[in-house]
Short mmCIF file of C-alpha atoms in Angstrom, two decimals:
data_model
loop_
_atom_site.label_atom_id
_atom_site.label_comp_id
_atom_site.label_asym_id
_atom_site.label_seq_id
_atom_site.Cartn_x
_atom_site.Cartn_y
_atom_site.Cartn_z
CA UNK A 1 17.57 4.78 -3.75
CA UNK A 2 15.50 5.65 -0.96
CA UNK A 3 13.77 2.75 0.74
CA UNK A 4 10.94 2.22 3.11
CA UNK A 5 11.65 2.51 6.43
CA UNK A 6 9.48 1.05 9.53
CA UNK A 7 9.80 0.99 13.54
CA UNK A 8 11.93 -3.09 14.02
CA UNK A 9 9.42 -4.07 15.84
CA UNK A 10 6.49 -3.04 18.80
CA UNK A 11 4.71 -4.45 21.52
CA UNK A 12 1.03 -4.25 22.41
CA UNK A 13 -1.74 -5.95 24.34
CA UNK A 14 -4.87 -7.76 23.91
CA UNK A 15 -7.86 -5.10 23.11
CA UNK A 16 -5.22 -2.15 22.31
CA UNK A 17 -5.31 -0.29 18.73
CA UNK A 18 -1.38 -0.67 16.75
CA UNK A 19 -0.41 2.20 14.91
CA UNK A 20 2.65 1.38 12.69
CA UNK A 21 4.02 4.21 10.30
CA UNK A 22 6.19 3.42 7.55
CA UNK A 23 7.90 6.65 5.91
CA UNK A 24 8.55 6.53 1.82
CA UNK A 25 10.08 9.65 1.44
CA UNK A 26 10.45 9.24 -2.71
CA UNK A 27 7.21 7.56 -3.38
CA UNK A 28 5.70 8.42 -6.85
CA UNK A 29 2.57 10.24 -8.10
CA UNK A 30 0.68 7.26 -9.26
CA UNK A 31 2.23 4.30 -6.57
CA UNK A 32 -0.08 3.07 -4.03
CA UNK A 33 0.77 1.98 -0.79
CA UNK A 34 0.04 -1.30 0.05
CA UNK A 35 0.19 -3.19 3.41
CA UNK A 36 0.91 -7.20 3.72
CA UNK A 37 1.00 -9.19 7.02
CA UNK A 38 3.23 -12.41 7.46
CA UNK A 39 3.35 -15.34 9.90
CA UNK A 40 6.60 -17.28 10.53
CA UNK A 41 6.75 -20.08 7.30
CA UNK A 42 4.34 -18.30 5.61
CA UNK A 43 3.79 -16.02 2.70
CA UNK A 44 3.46 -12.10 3.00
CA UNK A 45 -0.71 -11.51 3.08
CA UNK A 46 -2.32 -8.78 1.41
CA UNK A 47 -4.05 -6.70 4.34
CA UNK A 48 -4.91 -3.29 2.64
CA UNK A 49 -4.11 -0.57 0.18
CA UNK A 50 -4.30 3.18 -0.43
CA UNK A 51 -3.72 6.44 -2.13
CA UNK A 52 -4.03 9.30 -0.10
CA UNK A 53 -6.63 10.09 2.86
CA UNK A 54 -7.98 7.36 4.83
CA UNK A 55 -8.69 3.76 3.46
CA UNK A 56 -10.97 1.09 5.93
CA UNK A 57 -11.62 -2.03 5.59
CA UNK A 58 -13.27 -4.89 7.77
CA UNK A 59 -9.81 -5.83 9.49
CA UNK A 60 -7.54 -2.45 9.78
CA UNK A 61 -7.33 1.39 8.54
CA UNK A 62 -4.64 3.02 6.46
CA UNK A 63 -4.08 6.55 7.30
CA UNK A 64 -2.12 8.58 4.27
CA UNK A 65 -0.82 12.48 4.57
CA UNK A 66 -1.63 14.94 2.01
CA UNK A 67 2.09 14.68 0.87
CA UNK A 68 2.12 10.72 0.98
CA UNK A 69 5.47 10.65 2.42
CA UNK A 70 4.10 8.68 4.91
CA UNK A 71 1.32 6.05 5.95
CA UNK A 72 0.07 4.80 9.26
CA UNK A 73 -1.40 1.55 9.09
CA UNK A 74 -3.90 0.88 12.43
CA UNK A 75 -5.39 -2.23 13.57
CA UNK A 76 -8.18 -2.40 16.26
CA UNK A 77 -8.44 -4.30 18.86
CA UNK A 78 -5.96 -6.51 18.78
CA UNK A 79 -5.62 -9.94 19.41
CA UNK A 80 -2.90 -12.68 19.66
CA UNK A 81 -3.18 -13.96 16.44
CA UNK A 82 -2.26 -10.64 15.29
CA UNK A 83 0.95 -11.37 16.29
CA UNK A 84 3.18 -10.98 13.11
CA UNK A 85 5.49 -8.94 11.00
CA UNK A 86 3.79 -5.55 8.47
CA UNK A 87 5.15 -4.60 5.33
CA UNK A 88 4.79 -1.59 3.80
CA UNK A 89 5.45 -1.59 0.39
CA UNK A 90 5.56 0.99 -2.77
CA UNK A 91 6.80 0.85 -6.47
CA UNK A 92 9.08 4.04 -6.35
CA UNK A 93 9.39 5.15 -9.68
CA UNK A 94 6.21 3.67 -10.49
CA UNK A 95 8.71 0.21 -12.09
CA UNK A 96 7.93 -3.05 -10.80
CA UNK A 97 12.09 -3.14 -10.70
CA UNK A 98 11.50 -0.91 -7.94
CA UNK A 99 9.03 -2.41 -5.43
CA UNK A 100 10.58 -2.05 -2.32
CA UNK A 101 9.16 -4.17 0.96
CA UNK A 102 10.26 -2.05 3.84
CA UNK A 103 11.96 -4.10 6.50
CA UNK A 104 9.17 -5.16 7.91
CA UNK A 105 7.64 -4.20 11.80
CA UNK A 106 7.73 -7.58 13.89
CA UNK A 107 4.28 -6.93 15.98
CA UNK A 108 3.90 -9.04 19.38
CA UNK A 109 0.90 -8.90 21.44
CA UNK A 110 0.14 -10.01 24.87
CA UNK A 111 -2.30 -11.30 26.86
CA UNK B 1 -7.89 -22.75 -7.19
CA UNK B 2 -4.49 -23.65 -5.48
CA UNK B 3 -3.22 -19.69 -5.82
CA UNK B 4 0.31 -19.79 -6.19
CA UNK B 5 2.20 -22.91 -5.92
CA UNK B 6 6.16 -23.47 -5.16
CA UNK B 7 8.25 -26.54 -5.79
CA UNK B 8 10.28 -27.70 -3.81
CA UNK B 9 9.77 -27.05 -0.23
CA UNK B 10 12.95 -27.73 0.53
CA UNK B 11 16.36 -28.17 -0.33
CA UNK B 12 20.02 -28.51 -0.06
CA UNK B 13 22.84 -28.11 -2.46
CA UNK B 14 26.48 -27.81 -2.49
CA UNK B 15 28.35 -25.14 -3.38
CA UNK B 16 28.25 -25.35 -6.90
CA UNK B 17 25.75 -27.22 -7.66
CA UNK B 18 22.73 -25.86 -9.71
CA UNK B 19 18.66 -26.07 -9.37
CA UNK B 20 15.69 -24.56 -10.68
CA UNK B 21 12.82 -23.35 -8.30
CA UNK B 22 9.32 -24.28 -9.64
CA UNK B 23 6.65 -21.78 -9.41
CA UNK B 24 2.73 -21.91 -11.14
CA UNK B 25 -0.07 -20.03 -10.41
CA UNK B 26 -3.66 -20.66 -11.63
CA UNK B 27 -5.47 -17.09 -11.13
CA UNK B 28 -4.85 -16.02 -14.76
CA UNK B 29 -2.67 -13.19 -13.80
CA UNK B 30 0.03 -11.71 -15.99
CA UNK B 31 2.58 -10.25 -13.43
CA UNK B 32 4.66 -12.89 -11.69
CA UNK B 33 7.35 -11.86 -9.36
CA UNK B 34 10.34 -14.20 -7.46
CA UNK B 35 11.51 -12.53 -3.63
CA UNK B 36 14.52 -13.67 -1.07
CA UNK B 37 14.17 -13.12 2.46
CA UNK B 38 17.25 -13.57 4.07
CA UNK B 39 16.85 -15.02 8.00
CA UNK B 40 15.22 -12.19 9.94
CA UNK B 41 14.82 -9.98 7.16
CA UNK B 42 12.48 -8.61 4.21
CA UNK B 43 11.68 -9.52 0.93
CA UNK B 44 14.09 -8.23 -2.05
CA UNK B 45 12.73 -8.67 -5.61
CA UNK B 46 15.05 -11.05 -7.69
CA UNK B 47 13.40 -10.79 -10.92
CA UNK B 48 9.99 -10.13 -12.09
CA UNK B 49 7.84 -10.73 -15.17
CA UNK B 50 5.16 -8.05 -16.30
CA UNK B 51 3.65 -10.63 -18.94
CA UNK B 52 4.27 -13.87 -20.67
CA UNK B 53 7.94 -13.42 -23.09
CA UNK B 54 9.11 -10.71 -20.79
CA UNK B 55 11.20 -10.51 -17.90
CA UNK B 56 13.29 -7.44 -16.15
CA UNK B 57 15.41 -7.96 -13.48
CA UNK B 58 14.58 -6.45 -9.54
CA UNK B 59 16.61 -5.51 -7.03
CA UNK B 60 18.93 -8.81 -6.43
CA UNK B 61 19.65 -10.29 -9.34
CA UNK B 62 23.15 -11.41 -10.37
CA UNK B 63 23.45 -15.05 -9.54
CA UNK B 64 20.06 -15.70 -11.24
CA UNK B 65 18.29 -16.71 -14.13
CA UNK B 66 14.86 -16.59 -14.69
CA UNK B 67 11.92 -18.38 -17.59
CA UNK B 68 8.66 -17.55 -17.99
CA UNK B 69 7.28 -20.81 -19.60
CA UNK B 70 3.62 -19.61 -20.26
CA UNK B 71 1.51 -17.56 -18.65
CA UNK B 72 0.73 -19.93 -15.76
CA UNK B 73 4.65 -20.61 -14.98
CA UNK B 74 8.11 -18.51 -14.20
CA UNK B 75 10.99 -20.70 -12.72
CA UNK B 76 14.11 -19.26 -11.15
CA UNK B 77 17.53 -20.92 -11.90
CA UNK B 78 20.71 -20.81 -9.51
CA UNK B 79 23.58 -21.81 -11.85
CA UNK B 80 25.93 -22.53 -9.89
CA UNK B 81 24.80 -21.82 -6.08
CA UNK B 82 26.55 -19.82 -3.05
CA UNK B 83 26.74 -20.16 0.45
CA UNK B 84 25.15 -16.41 0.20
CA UNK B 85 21.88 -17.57 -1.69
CA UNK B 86 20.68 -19.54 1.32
CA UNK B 87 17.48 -18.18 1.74
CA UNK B 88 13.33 -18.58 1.41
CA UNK B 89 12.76 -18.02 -1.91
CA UNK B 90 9.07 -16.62 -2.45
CA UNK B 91 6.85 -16.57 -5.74
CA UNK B 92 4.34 -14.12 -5.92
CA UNK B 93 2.09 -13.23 -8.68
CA UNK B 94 -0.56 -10.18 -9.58
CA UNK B 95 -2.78 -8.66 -11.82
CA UNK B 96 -1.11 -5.79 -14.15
CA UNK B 97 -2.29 -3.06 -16.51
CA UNK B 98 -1.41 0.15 -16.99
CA UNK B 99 -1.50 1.19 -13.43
CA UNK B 100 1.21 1.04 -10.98
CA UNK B 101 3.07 -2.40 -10.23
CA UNK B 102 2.14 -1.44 -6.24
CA UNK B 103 -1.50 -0.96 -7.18
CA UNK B 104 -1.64 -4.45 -7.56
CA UNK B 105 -2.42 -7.47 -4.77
CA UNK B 106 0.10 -9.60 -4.94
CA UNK B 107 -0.41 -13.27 -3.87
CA UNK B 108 2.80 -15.14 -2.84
CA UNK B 109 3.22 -18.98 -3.00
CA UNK B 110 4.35 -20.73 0.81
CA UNK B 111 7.91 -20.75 -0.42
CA UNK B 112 11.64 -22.54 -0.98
CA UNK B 113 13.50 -22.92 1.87
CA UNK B 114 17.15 -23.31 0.32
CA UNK B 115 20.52 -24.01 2.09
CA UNK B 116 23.79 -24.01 0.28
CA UNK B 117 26.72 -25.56 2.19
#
């Protein structure tokens, strides 16, 4: 079974756009791909979700290809409380037996 | 509303030694889900439960057992624990219909932090 899989982790600044991809080479027709954020001791957070195109909302973008084999989640402007790991996640097969979290993008940002 | 909530915080067992991992949620939702992350890692389903009286096993599940008491509740059982299921345990629960499971927000509890010596 093909799973997610995302860049181990990136650094960025204060004030610079992220970009993280996360490649799901075996999604299916009718799974959505869904973003969540997590701080250390915490809970994964829903951040945002999408089909195909471009999804926005008030605190990042999802960016989808026409074949959905991919998805580019960006967040602008960032700031140190961004600081975090990003999980992509999918249903392949469209089962909830198969929701795969990829392995998750540690994110640290500087001053 | 408390969301999803996770008892215990904590704990400790022994090789051997067996415990059941609370987990409630008061947002009505049928979909309830149970995740290990391993130390520096990401979430793999255990178990889930796509309504009240059903449950299907995820990607991790031998060493498990799993109830859905009612729609508000869904514990998960370690019969007799293993060094290898030290881990956070994470409930999460969503929404369902007849979309797909990933079309769904899920909302995860704080979490178990077990250690088995």
């Amino acid at each position: 079974l093909a799973k997610t899989t995302q860049p181990i982790s990136m650094d960025s600044y204060e004030g610079q756009e992220v970009n993280i991809t996360c490649s799901h080479n075996n999604i299916a027709t009718n799974d959505y791909i869904t973003w969540y954020q997590q701080f250390p001791s915490q809970g994964p957070r829903f951040i945002i979700q999408g089909y195909k195109t471009k999804v926005t909302n008030e605190v990042a973008s999802l960016f989808i290809p026409a074949d959905r084999k991919s998805s580019t989640l960006s967040l602008p402007r960032v700031s140190l409380s961004d600081t975090a790991v990003y999980y992509c996640l999918v249903a392949l097969y469209s089962s909830a037996s198969k929701i795969i979290f990829g392995s998750g993008t540690r994110l640290s940002i500087r001053p | 509303n408390a969301g999803v909530t996770q008892t215990p915080k904590f704990q400790v067992l022994k090789t051997g030694q067996s415990m059941t991992l609370q987990c409630a949620q008061d947002m009505n939702h049928n979909s309830m889900y149970w995740y290990r992350q391993d130390p520096g890692m990401g979430l793999r389903l255990i178990y889930y439960s796509a309504s009240e009286g059903t449950t299907d096993k995820g990607e991790v599940p031998n060493g498990y057992n799993v109830s859905r008491l009612n729609k508000r509740e869904f514990s998960l059982r370690l019969e007799s624990a293993a060094p290898s299921q030290t881990s956070v345990y994470f409930c999460a629960s969503s929404e369902s219909g007849t979309g797909s499971y990933s079309s769904y927000e899920q909302y995860f509890g704080p979490g178990t932090r077990l250690t088995v010596t």
